[in-house]
Coordinates of C-alpha atoms in Angstrom, one line a residue:
M114 CA -142.7 235.4 34.0
R115 CA -144.5 238.8 33.0
V116 CA -143.6 242.0 34.9
L117 CA -145.7 245.3 35.3
G118 CA -142.9 248.4 35.8
I119 CA -144.5 251.5 37.7
E120 CA -142.3 254.8 37.6
T121 CA -143.6 257.7 39.2
S122 CA -140.4 258.9 41.1
C123 CA -140.4 262.4 39.6
D124 CA -141.8 264.4 37.0
E125 CA -142.5 261.6 34.3
T126 CA -144.9 258.9 34.3
G127 CA -143.4 255.5 33.0
I128 CA -145.1 252.0 32.5
A129 CA -143.4 248.8 31.1
L130 CA -144.3 245.3 30.8
Y131 CA -141.2 242.8 30.5
D132 CA -141.5 239.1 29.7
S133 CA -138.9 236.9 30.7
Q134 CA -139.5 234.8 27.5
Q135 CA -139.6 238.2 24.9
G136 CA -137.4 240.8 27.3
L137 CA -139.3 244.4 27.1
V138 CA -142.7 243.9 25.6
G139 CA -144.3 247.2 25.8
H140 CA -143.4 250.5 27.4
A141 CA -145.2 253.7 27.4
L142 CA -143.9 257.9 29.1
H143 CA -145.6 260.8 30.0
S144 CA -143.6 263.9 30.8
Q145 CA -144.9 266.5 32.7
I146 CA -142.4 269.4 30.9
A147 CA -145.6 271.2 30.2
V148 CA -147.1 270.8 33.9
H149 CA -143.6 272.1 35.1
A150 CA -142.7 274.7 32.6
E151 CA -143.9 277.7 33.2
Y152 CA -142.4 277.8 36.8
G153 CA -139.0 276.5 35.7
G154 CA -138.6 273.6 37.9
V155 CA -140.2 270.6 39.1
V156 CA -143.4 271.4 41.8
P157 CA -143.5 268.1 43.9
E158 CA -147.5 268.6 44.7
L159 CA -148.2 269.2 40.9
A160 CA -146.2 266.4 39.8
S161 CA -147.9 263.9 41.9
R162 CA -151.7 264.8 41.3
D163 CA -150.2 264.4 37.1
H164 CA -149.5 261.1 38.2
V165 CA -152.6 260.2 40.0
R166 CA -154.1 261.6 36.5
K167 CA -151.2 259.3 34.1
V168 CA -150.9 256.0 36.0
L169 CA -153.8 253.7 35.1
P170 CA -154.7 255.2 31.6
L171 CA -151.1 254.3 30.8
I172 CA -151.6 251.0 32.4
R173 CA -154.1 250.3 30.2
Q174 CA -152.7 251.6 27.1
V175 CA -149.4 249.6 27.9
L176 CA -151.9 245.9 28.5
R177 CA -154.2 246.9 25.2
G178 CA -150.7 247.1 22.8
T179 CA -149.2 244.0 24.0
G180 CA -152.6 242.2 23.8
F181 CA -151.8 241.0 27.4
G182 CA -155.1 241.0 30.2
A183 CA -154.6 241.4 34.0
E184 CA -155.0 237.7 34.8
Q185 CA -151.6 237.0 32.6
I186 CA -149.5 239.5 34.8
D187 CA -146.8 237.5 37.0
G188 CA -145.7 240.4 39.2
V189 CA -145.8 244.6 39.7
A190 CA -142.6 246.1 40.7
Y191 CA -142.9 250.2 41.4
T192 CA -140.4 252.9 42.2
T193 CA -140.5 252.9 46.0
G194 CA -137.4 255.5 46.1
P195 CA -134.9 257.8 45.9
G196 CA -137.6 260.3 45.0
L197 CA -140.0 263.0 45.5
V198 CA -142.3 261.8 48.5
G199 CA -145.9 262.2 46.9
A200 CA -145.2 260.8 43.6
L201 CA -143.6 258.3 45.1
L202 CA -146.6 257.3 47.4
V203 CA -148.6 257.4 43.9
G204 CA -146.9 254.5 42.3
S205 CA -146.2 252.2 45.3
A206 CA -150.0 252.8 46.0
I207 CA -151.2 251.8 43.2
G208 CA -148.9 248.7 42.3
R209 CA -149.3 247.4 45.5
S210 CA -153.0 247.6 45.5
L211 CA -152.9 246.1 41.7
A212 CA -150.6 243.3 42.9
W213 CA -153.2 242.5 45.7
A214 CA -156.4 242.7 43.3
W215 CA -154.2 240.7 40.8
G216 CA -153.1 237.9 43.5
V217 CA -149.6 238.6 42.1
P218 CA -146.3 239.3 44.1
A219 CA -145.0 243.1 44.0
I220 CA -141.7 244.8 44.6
G221 CA -140.3 248.2 45.5
V222 CA -137.9 249.0 43.2
H223 CA -135.0 251.2 43.9
H224 CA -135.1 254.0 41.3
M225 CA -131.0 253.8 40.8
E226 CA -131.1 250.2 40.9
G227 CA -133.4 250.8 37.7
H228 CA -131.4 253.0 36.0
L229 CA -127.8 251.3 36.9
L230 CA -129.8 247.8 35.3
A231 CA -131.2 250.1 32.5
P232 CA -128.6 248.9 30.0
M233 CA -129.4 245.0 30.6
L234 CA -132.3 245.9 28.4
E235 CA -130.1 246.2 25.1
A236 CA -129.1 243.3 23.0
E237 CA -125.7 243.3 24.3
P238 CA -125.7 244.1 28.2
P239 CA -122.7 244.4 30.4
P240 CA -120.8 241.6 31.6
F241 CA -120.3 241.6 36.0
P242 CA -118.4 242.9 37.0
F243 CA -118.5 246.7 36.0
V244 CA -118.2 250.3 37.3
A245 CA -121.6 252.2 37.1
M246 CA -121.5 255.9 37.0
L247 CA -124.7 257.0 37.3
V248 CA -125.5 260.5 36.5
S249 CA -128.8 261.7 36.7
G250 CA -130.7 265.3 38.3
G251 CA -130.7 264.0 41.5
H252 CA -127.4 261.6 41.7
T253 CA -123.7 261.3 40.6
Q254 CA -122.6 258.0 41.9
L255 CA -119.2 256.2 41.0
V256 CA -120.6 252.5 42.2
L257 CA -118.7 248.9 41.8
V258 CA -121.1 246.5 40.7
E259 CA -120.1 242.6 41.3
G260 CA -123.8 241.6 40.9
I261 CA -127.9 242.5 40.9
G262 CA -127.9 244.0 44.9
R263 CA -124.1 243.9 45.4
Y264 CA -123.1 247.3 45.1
Q265 CA -120.1 249.4 46.3
V266 CA -120.5 253.2 46.2
L267 CA -116.9 254.2 45.5
G268 CA -117.1 258.1 45.1
E269 CA -120.5 260.8 44.9
S270 CA -121.5 264.5 44.3
L271 CA -120.9 266.6 47.7
D272 CA -123.5 269.0 46.6
D273 CA -125.5 269.3 43.8
A274 CA -125.4 266.4 41.0
A275 CA -124.1 267.2 37.3
G276 CA -127.7 267.0 35.9
E277 CA -129.2 269.6 38.8
A278 CA -126.0 271.9 37.7
F279 CA -126.7 271.6 34.4
D280 CA -130.4 272.5 35.1
K281 CA -128.8 275.7 37.4
T282 CA -126.5 276.8 35.1
A283 CA -129.3 276.5 31.9
K284 CA -131.4 278.7 33.9
L285 CA -128.5 281.5 34.6
L286 CA -128.5 281.5 31.3
G287 CA -132.2 282.5 30.9
L288 CA -132.7 278.9 28.8
P289 CA -136.2 277.4 29.3
Y290 CA -137.0 273.7 31.5
P291 CA -135.9 271.7 31.5
G292 CA -132.6 273.2 31.2
G293 CA -130.2 270.4 30.6
P294 CA -130.5 269.3 27.4
E295 CA -131.5 273.3 26.1
L296 CA -127.8 273.6 27.4
A297 CA -125.8 271.1 25.5
Q298 CA -127.8 271.9 22.6
L299 CA -126.6 275.8 22.8
A300 CA -123.1 274.6 23.7
Q301 CA -122.8 273.0 20.1
Q302 CA -123.0 276.4 19.0
G303 CA -120.1 277.5 21.4
D304 CA -116.4 278.5 20.7
P305 CA -114.4 275.6 23.3
G306 CA -111.5 278.2 23.3
R307 CA -112.7 281.2 24.4
Y308 CA -113.7 280.4 28.2
R309 CA -112.1 277.4 30.3
F310 CA -113.8 276.5 33.3
P311 CA -112.7 274.7 36.4
R312 CA -112.2 270.4 36.8
P313 CA -113.6 270.4 40.4
M314 CA -112.2 268.3 42.8
T315 CA -109.6 265.9 39.9
D316 CA -106.3 267.5 41.3
R317 CA -106.7 265.5 44.8
P318 CA -107.2 261.8 45.3
G319 CA -110.7 260.3 46.0
L320 CA -113.7 259.9 43.6
D321 CA -115.8 261.8 45.1
F322 CA -117.7 265.0 43.0
S323 CA -118.8 268.8 43.6
F324 CA -120.4 270.6 40.8
S325 CA -121.6 273.6 43.0
G326 CA -118.5 275.7 42.2
L327 CA -119.3 275.2 38.4
K328 CA -122.6 276.8 38.7
T329 CA -120.9 280.0 40.7
F330 CA -118.1 280.3 37.9
A331 CA -120.7 280.2 35.0
L332 CA -122.5 283.1 36.9
N333 CA -119.4 284.9 37.7
T334 CA -118.5 284.8 34.0
L335 CA -122.3 285.4 32.8
Q336 CA -122.0 288.8 35.0
A337 CA -118.0 289.5 33.4
A338 CA -119.6 289.3 29.9
R339 CA -122.8 291.7 30.6
R340 CA -120.0 294.1 32.2
E341 CA -118.6 293.8 28.8
E342 CA -121.4 294.3 26.4
G343 CA -124.3 295.0 28.3
E344 CA -127.3 293.6 29.9
M345 CA -128.2 291.3 27.1
V346 CA -125.5 289.4 26.2
S347 CA -125.1 288.2 22.9
R348 CA -125.9 284.5 21.7
Q349 CA -122.7 284.0 20.9
T350 CA -121.8 284.6 24.5
L351 CA -124.2 282.5 26.1
A352 CA -123.2 279.6 23.4
D353 CA -119.7 280.0 24.3
I354 CA -120.3 280.3 28.5
A355 CA -122.2 276.9 27.8
R356 CA -119.9 275.1 26.0
A357 CA -117.6 276.1 28.7
F358 CA -119.4 274.7 31.2
E359 CA -120.7 271.5 29.3
D360 CA -116.7 270.3 28.7
A361 CA -116.0 271.0 32.2
V362 CA -118.3 269.0 33.3
V363 CA -117.8 266.0 30.6
D364 CA -113.8 266.2 31.5
T365 CA -114.2 266.3 34.9
L366 CA -116.6 263.0 34.8
R367 CA -114.0 261.1 32.2
I368 CA -111.3 262.0 34.7
K369 CA -113.1 260.3 37.6
C370 CA -114.2 257.5 35.2
R371 CA -111.0 256.9 34.3
R372 CA -109.6 256.9 38.2
A373 CA -112.3 254.7 39.1
V374 CA -111.3 251.7 36.2
R375 CA -108.0 251.8 37.1
Q376 CA -108.7 252.0 40.9
S377 CA -110.6 248.5 40.5
G378 CA -109.1 247.2 38.2
V379 CA -112.3 246.4 35.9
S380 CA -112.6 247.1 32.0
T381 CA -115.8 247.8 31.9
L382 CA -117.9 251.0 32.3
V383 CA -121.6 251.3 32.4
M384 CA -123.1 254.7 32.3
A385 CA -126.2 255.7 32.9
G386 CA -128.9 258.4 34.3
G387 CA -130.2 261.1 31.9
V388 CA -127.1 262.8 31.8
S389 CA -125.9 259.8 30.2
A390 CA -128.0 261.1 27.2
N391 CA -125.2 263.6 26.2
Q392 CA -123.5 263.2 23.1
R393 CA -120.6 264.7 24.2
L394 CA -120.0 262.9 27.3
R395 CA -120.6 259.9 25.4
A396 CA -117.7 260.2 23.0
A397 CA -115.4 261.2 25.6
I398 CA -116.4 258.2 27.9
G399 CA -116.4 255.8 25.0
A400 CA -113.0 257.6 24.0
M401 CA -111.5 257.0 27.5
M402 CA -112.4 253.3 27.6
Q403 CA -110.8 252.8 24.4
K404 CA -107.7 253.8 25.9
E405 CA -108.0 252.0 28.7
G406 CA -108.6 248.9 26.9
G407 CA -112.0 248.7 27.9
L408 CA -115.5 248.7 27.2
A409 CA -118.2 251.4 27.9
Y410 CA -121.8 250.5 27.7
Y411 CA -125.0 252.9 27.9
P412 CA -128.8 252.2 27.3
R413 CA -130.8 253.9 24.9
P414 CA -131.3 257.2 25.4
E415 CA -135.0 256.7 25.8
F416 CA -134.2 254.4 28.4
C417 CA -131.5 257.0 30.3
T418 CA -133.9 259.8 31.7
D419 CA -136.7 258.4 34.1
N420 CA -138.8 255.2 32.4
G421 CA -141.1 252.3 33.6
A422 CA -139.0 249.8 31.7
M423 CA -136.0 249.8 34.3
I424 CA -138.1 249.2 36.7
A425 CA -139.5 246.1 35.3
Y426 CA -136.8 244.8 34.8
A427 CA -135.5 245.1 38.2
G428 CA -138.6 244.3 39.7
W429 CA -138.2 240.8 37.5
Q430 CA -134.6 240.1 38.7
R431 CA -135.8 240.2 42.0
L432 CA -139.2 238.8 41.7
R433 CA -137.5 235.9 40.7
A434 CA -135.3 235.5 42.9
G435 CA -137.9 235.1 45.4
Q436 CA -138.2 238.6 46.8
S437 CA -141.5 240.4 47.2
E438 CA -143.3 242.7 49.5
P439 CA -145.7 242.6 52.4
L440 CA -149.3 243.8 51.7
R441 CA -148.1 247.2 53.1
F442 CA -146.8 250.5 50.6
S443 CA -144.1 253.2 51.3
A444 CA -142.2 255.7 50.1
Q445 CA -138.2 256.0 50.4
P446 CA -137.4 259.5 49.4
R447 CA -133.7 258.6 50.7
W448 CA -132.3 255.4 50.1
L449 CA -128.8 253.9 50.2
M450 CA -128.2 251.4 47.6
E451 CA -125.6 249.5 49.8
T452 CA -128.6 248.5 51.7
L453 CA -130.1 246.7 48.8
Q454 CA -130.3 242.7 49.4
P455 CA -128.5 240.6 47.0
V456 CA -129.7 238.6 44.3

């Protein structure tokens, strides 16, 4: 069974083709960084228009690259939510229309389920059950995963997600868009002993997160540095603040993951989403799981951010189980993972 995957939830257009016998046979990704950079963040209308321009050319590119024609596609999967409603409607409309024209079933995929299953694309996928930490620009969640569609959210962010906090703090420091990777790069030059930021909500029971206070703490630290050094603080001071912020986020996520693993009694941890590409976070989670006697799994960096491969794989799992969409399409900007049907 070959499934075409379409991802258009935010600011990246991802297309992929997954084959049940060969695995992932082709994928392509278009980033909208250049489109949104001058605005310092994603502009929803511009994102939607760029998806309209890019989806069909990328589908043609992937099909040419794999050598398969439309008549050899057995199903179409597309992101239905959560995400930007206009961007979601682009992928949903095109994906459902292609499925109708080709006479094959279609399935709307939950964006975060795609991230959660992205490590399944690797040569050694994680076994069920596992605890998943989903860390992206819009979501920070700990999920107990007993099987596909069998999810229990253990904890989530009560305000800013980790990736959102990275981006907002980077903007405070004057770093270019997208801020998260820029902040992580700057933090490599920082002195870890100069500043210490709080580890929010780690001094109380529970598995929820809160990162908005770290952003405020970073602003207050920057303002104090400006009073000492003048309006143009040194590059080293900015790097020291970035390092303290990153250390606080990484340590908070590590503490919460350890707590979730111990409480659930599950010795396998999956980390996915854009922030899971952070090297310091990967090292911390890997070391923690080794101490706990368990294993940590991650998707390769190119599949940490939004991509069509994870949507094609998640869609294949549901299509092969007999699930499909009627002849209509929709977008769900907000969509709880617990409402998904099990496979």
